[in-house]
Coordinates of C-alpha atoms in Angstrom, one line a residue:
X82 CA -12.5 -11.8 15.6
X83 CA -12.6 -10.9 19.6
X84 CA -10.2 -9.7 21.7
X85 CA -7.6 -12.3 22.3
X86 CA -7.2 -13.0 26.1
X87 CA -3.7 -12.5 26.8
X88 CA -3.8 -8.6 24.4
X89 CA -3.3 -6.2 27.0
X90 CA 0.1 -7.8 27.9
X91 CA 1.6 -8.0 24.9
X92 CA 4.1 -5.2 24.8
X93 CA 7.6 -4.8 26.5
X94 CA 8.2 -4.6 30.0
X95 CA 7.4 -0.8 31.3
X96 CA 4.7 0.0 28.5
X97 CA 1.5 1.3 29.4
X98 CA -1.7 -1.2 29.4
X99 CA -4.1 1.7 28.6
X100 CA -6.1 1.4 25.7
X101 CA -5.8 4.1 23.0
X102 CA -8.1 5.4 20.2
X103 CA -6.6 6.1 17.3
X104 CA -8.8 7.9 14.9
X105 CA -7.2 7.9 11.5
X106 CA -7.5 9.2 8.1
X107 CA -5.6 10.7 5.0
X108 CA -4.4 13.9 4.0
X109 CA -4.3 14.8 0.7
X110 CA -0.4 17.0 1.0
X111 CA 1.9 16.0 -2.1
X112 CA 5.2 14.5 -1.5
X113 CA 7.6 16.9 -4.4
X114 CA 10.2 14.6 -5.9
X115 CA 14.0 14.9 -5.6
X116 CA 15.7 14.9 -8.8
X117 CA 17.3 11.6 -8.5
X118 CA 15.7 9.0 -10.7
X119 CA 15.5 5.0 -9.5
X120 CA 17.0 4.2 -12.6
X121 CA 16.5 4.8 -16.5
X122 CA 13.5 2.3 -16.4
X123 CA 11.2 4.3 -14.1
X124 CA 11.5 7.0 -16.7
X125 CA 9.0 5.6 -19.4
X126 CA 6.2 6.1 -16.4
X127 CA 5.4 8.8 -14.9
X128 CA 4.2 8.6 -11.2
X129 CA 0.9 9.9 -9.5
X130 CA 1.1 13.8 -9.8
X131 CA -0.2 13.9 -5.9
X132 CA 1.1 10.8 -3.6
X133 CA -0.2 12.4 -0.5
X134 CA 0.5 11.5 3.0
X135 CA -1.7 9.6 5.7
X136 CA -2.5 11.1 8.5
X137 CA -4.4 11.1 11.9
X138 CA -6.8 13.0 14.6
X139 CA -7.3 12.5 18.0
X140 CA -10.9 10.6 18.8
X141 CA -13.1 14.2 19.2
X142 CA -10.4 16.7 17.8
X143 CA -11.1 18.7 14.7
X144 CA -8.6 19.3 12.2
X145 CA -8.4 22.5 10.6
X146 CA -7.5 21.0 7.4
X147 CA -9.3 18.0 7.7
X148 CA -7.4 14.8 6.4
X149 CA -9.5 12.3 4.1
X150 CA -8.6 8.6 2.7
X151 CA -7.3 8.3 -1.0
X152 CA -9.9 8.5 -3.5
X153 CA -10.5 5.9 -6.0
X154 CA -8.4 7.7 -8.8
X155 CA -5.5 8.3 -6.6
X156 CA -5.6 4.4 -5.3
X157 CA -6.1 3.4 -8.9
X158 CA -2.9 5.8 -9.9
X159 CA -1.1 4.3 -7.4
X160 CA -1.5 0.8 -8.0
X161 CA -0.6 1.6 -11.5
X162 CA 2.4 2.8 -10.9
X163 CA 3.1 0.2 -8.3
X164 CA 2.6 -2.3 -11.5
X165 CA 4.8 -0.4 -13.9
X166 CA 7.8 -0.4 -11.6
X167 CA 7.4 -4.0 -10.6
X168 CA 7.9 -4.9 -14.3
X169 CA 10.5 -2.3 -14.8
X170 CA 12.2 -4.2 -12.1
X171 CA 11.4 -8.0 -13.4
X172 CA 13.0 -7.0 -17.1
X173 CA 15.9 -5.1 -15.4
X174 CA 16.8 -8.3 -13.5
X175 CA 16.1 -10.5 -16.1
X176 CA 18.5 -8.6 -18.3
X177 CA 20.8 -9.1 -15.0
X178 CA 20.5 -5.2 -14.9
X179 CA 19.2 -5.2 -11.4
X180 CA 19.3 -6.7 -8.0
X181 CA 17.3 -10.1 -6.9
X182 CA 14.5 -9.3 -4.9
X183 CA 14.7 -9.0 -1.0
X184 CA 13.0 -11.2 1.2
X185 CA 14.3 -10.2 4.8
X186 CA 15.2 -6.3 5.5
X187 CA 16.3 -4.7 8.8
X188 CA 15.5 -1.4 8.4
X189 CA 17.6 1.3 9.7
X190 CA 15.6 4.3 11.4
X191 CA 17.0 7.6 12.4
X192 CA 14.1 9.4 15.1
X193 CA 14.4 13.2 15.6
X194 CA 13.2 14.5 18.6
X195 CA 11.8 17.9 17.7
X196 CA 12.2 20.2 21.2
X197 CA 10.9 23.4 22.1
X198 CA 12.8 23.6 24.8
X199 CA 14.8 20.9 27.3
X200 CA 11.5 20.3 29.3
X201 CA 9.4 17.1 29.1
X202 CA 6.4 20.1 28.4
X203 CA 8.5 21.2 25.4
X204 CA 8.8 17.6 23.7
X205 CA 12.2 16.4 25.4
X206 CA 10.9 12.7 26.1
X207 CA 13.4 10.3 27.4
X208 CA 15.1 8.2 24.9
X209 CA 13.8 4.7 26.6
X210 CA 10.8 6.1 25.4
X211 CA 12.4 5.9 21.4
X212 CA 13.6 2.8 22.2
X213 CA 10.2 1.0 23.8
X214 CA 8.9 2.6 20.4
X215 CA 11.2 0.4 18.1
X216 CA 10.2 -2.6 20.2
X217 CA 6.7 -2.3 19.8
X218 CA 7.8 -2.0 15.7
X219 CA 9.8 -5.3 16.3
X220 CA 7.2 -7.2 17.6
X221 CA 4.1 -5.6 15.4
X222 CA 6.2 -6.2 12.0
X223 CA 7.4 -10.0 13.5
X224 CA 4.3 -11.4 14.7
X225 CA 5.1 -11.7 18.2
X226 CA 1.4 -10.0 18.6
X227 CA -0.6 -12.5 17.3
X228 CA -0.4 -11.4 13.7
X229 CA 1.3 -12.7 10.5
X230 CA 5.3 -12.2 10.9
X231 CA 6.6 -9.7 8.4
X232 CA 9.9 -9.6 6.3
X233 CA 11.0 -6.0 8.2
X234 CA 12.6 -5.4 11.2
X235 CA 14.0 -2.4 12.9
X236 CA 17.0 -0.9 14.1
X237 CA 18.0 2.2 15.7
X238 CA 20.8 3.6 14.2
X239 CA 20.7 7.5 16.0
X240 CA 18.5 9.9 18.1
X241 CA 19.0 13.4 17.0
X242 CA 17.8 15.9 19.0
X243 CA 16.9 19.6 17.9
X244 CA 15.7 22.6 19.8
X245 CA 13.7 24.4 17.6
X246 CA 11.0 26.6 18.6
X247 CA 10.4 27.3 14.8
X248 CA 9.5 23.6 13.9
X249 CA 7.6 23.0 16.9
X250 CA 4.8 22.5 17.4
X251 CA 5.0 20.3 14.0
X252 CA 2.4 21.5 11.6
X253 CA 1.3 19.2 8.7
X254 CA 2.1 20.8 5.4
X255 CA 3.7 23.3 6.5
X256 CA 6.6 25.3 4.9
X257 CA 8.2 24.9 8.5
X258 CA 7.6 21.0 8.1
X259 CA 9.1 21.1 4.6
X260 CA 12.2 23.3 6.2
X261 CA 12.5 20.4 9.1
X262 CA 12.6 17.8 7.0
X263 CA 15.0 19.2 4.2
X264 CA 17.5 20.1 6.9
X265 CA 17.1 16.6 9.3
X266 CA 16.4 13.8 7.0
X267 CA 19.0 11.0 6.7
X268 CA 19.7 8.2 4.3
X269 CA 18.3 6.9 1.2
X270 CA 15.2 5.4 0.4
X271 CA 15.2 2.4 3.1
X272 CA 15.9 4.4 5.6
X273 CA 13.2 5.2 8.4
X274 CA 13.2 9.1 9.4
X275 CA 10.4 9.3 12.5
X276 CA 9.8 13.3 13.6
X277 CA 8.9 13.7 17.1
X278 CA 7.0 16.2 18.4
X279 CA 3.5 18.2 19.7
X280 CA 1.8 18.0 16.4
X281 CA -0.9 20.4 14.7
X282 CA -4.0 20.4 14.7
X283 CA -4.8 17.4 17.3
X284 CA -3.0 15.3 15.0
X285 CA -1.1 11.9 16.5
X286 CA 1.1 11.1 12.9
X287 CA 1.2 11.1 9.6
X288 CA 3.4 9.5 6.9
X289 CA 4.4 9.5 3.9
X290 CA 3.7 6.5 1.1
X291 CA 6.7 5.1 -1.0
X292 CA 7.4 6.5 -4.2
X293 CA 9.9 5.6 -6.9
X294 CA 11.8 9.1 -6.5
X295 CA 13.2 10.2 -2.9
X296 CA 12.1 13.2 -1.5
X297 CA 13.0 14.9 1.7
X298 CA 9.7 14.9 3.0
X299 CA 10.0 11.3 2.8
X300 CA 9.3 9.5 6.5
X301 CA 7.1 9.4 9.5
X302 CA 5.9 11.9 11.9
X303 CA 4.4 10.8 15.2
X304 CA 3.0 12.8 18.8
X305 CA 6.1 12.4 21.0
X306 CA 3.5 11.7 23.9
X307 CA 2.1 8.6 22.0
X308 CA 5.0 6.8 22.7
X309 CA 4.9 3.7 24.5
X310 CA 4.7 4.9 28.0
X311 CA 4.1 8.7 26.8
X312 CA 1.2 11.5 29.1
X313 CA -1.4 11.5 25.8
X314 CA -3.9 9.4 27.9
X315 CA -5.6 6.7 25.5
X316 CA -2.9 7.2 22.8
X317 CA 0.3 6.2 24.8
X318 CA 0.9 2.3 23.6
X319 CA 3.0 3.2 20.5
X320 CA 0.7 1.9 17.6
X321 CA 0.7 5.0 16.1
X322 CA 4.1 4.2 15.3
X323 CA 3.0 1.0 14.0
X324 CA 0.0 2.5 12.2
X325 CA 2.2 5.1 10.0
X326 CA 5.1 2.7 9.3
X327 CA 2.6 0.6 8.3
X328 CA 2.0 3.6 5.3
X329 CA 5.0 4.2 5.1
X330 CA 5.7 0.4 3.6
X331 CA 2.1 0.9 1.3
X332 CA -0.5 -0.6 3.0
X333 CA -3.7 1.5 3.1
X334 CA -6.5 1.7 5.6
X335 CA -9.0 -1.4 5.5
X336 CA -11.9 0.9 5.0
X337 CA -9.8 2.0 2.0
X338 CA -13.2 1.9 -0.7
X339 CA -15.2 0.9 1.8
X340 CA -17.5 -2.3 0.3
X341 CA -16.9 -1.2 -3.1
X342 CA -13.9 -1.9 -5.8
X343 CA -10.6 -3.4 -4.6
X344 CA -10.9 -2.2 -1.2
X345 CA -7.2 -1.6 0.3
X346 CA -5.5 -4.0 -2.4
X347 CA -5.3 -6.8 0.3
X348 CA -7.3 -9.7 -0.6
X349 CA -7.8 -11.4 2.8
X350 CA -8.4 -8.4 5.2
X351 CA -12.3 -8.2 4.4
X352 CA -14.0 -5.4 3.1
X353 CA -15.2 -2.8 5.8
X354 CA -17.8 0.3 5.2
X355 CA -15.9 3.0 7.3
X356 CA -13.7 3.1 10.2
X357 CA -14.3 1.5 13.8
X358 CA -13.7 2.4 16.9
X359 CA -12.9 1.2 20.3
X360 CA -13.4 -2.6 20.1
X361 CA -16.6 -3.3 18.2
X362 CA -16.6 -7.4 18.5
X363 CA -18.6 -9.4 15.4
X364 CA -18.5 -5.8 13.2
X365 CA -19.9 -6.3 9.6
X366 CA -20.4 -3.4 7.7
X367 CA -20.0 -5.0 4.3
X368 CA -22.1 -7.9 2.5
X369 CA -19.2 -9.6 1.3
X370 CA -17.8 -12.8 3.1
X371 CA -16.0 -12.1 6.6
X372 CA -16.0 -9.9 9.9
X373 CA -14.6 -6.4 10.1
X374 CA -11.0 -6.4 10.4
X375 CA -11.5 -4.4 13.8
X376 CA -8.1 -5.7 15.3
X377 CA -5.9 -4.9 11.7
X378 CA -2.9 -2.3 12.9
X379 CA -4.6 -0.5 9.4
X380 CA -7.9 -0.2 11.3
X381 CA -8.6 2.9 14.0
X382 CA -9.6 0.8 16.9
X383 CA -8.0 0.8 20.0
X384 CA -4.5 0.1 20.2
X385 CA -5.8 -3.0 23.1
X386 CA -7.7 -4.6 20.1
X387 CA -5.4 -3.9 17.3
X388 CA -2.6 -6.7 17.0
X389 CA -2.0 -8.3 13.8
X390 CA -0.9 -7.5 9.8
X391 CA -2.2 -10.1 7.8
X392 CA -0.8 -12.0 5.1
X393 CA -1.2 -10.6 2.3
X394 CA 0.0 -7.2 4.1
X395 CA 3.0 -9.0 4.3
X396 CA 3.3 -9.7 1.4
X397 CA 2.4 -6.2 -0.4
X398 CA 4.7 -4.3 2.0
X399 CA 7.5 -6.7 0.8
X400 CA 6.4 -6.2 -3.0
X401 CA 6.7 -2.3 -2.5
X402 CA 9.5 -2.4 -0.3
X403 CA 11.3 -3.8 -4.0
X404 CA 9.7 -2.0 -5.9
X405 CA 10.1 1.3 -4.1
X406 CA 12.8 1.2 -1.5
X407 CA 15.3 -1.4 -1.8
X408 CA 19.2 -0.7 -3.0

């Protein structure tokens, strides 16, 4: 699929037009369970021992502990898992034990701006900057990009804002991350925690998947400066933002498997070898039917030829939002 005409004007008034490169990939950090349980019914299953989180490098930076995508096991463990709660959930509300599915959530986030110090250098961005970053969420997760229209939408419920020279900058697995998090985090499980910050290891974000049993580390972390309208030339449109809540809800990359197996679990995004970059127009990398998804928010290209979820993204992130997050 090309690049659609009218792309580069898509986002809200004041957010910059420059393209971005987002190179992402997975890191392989657990997510430790709190000791609340969903309910008795998640009990007879025990999830994945290691959920990890997703996470991503700057085009050209090297990680020092270089992230990688799921493997089959761990994709296979979670889908599993994603099955057994599902019908945990079915017999529950067939039994009238438990809520009727959701089909339209507004999801309330709480963003923490993680500060060295009150400079812009030291990670205090403006909070129109927060809120251009919600908008680009709103009109990702709706449609109004060109893509299929979502069941989630997003409200801003705080900005908290901590100086902490301890926690910044952010580092990804860290015991300082874990400290962070335990201290900040607000809400249950359908709440959206963003971290804000400089970030390790040329890192723009990472995020967490959705598991059946809260945890702190539970949320999304996200380069302050990749904000829509942010100094991290190429990275500055706010599709990283986009990119990790797009974890955050389930969906994998669409490389996930490359042209083997089940792929990312999403029937009609097509099956792609490995990542691509920039805007790579007629991409096929796979001999199965259809194009690379080069301009899938789940994709790394640039953020001026990413614009759409598809369908049956939609639909999974609503499946997992029941299964995994709603009250």
């Amino acid at each position: 699929m090309g690049l659609r005409p009218n792309l580069l004007t898509r986002r809200v008034a004041g957010v910059a037009t420059t393209t971005l490169a987002l190179l992402l990939s997975t890191a392989a950090v657990g997510v430790a369970p709190a000791a609340a349980h969903v309910g008795h019914a998640d009990e007879a299953c025990a999830e994945p021992a290691d959920t990890h989180s997703d996470a991503k490098i700057k085009v050209g930076g090297v990680a020092k502990h270089e992230p990688n995508e799921l493997t089959a096991t761990q994709v296979r463990e979670r889908e599993a898992d994603l099955a057994a709660v599902l019908a945990a959930r079915a017999k529950r509300t067939d039994l009238k034990q438990g809520p009727a599915a959701t089909a339209s959530i507004t999801i309330p986030v709480v963003v923490h701006v993680i500060q060295r110090d009150s400079t812009r250098a030291g990670g205090n961005i403006p909070d129109s900057m927060v809120s251009s970053q919600i908008s680009v969420l709103n009109q990702s997760f709706s449609g109004a990009t060109g893509g299929t229209a979502t069941a989630f939408a997003f409200q801003l419920q705080k900005i908290n804002r901590v100086t902490n020279p301890s926690w910044y900058p952010i580092v990804q697995g860290s015991s300082a991350e874990r400290s962070m998090k335990t201290s900040l985090r607000e809400g249950g499980k359908g709440t959206l925690n963003i971290y804000l910050g400089e970030l390790s290891d040329d890192l723009l974000g990472w995020a967490t998947f959705p598991t059946r049993r809260l945890s702190s580390m539970d949320g999304v972390v996200v380069l302050s400066e990749s904000l829509p309208g942010g100094t991290a030339t190429n990275y500055n449109q706010g599709d990283t933002g986009t990119h990790e809540v797009g974890h955050w809800l389930n969906l994998y990359h669409t490389f996930q498997g490359g042209c083997a197996s089940s792929g990312d679990s999403v029937s009609d995004t097509p099956a792609e070898a490995s990542p691509a970059f920039e805007c790579p127009t007629g991409r096929d990398t796979c001999s199965t039917a259809g194009l690379d998804p080069i301009t899938n928010f789940m994709d790394y290209t640039y953020d001026s030829c990413m614009y759409q979820f598809t369908p049956g993204q939609a639909s999974r992130m609503l499946t997992a939002w029941n299964a995994y997050r709603a009250a």
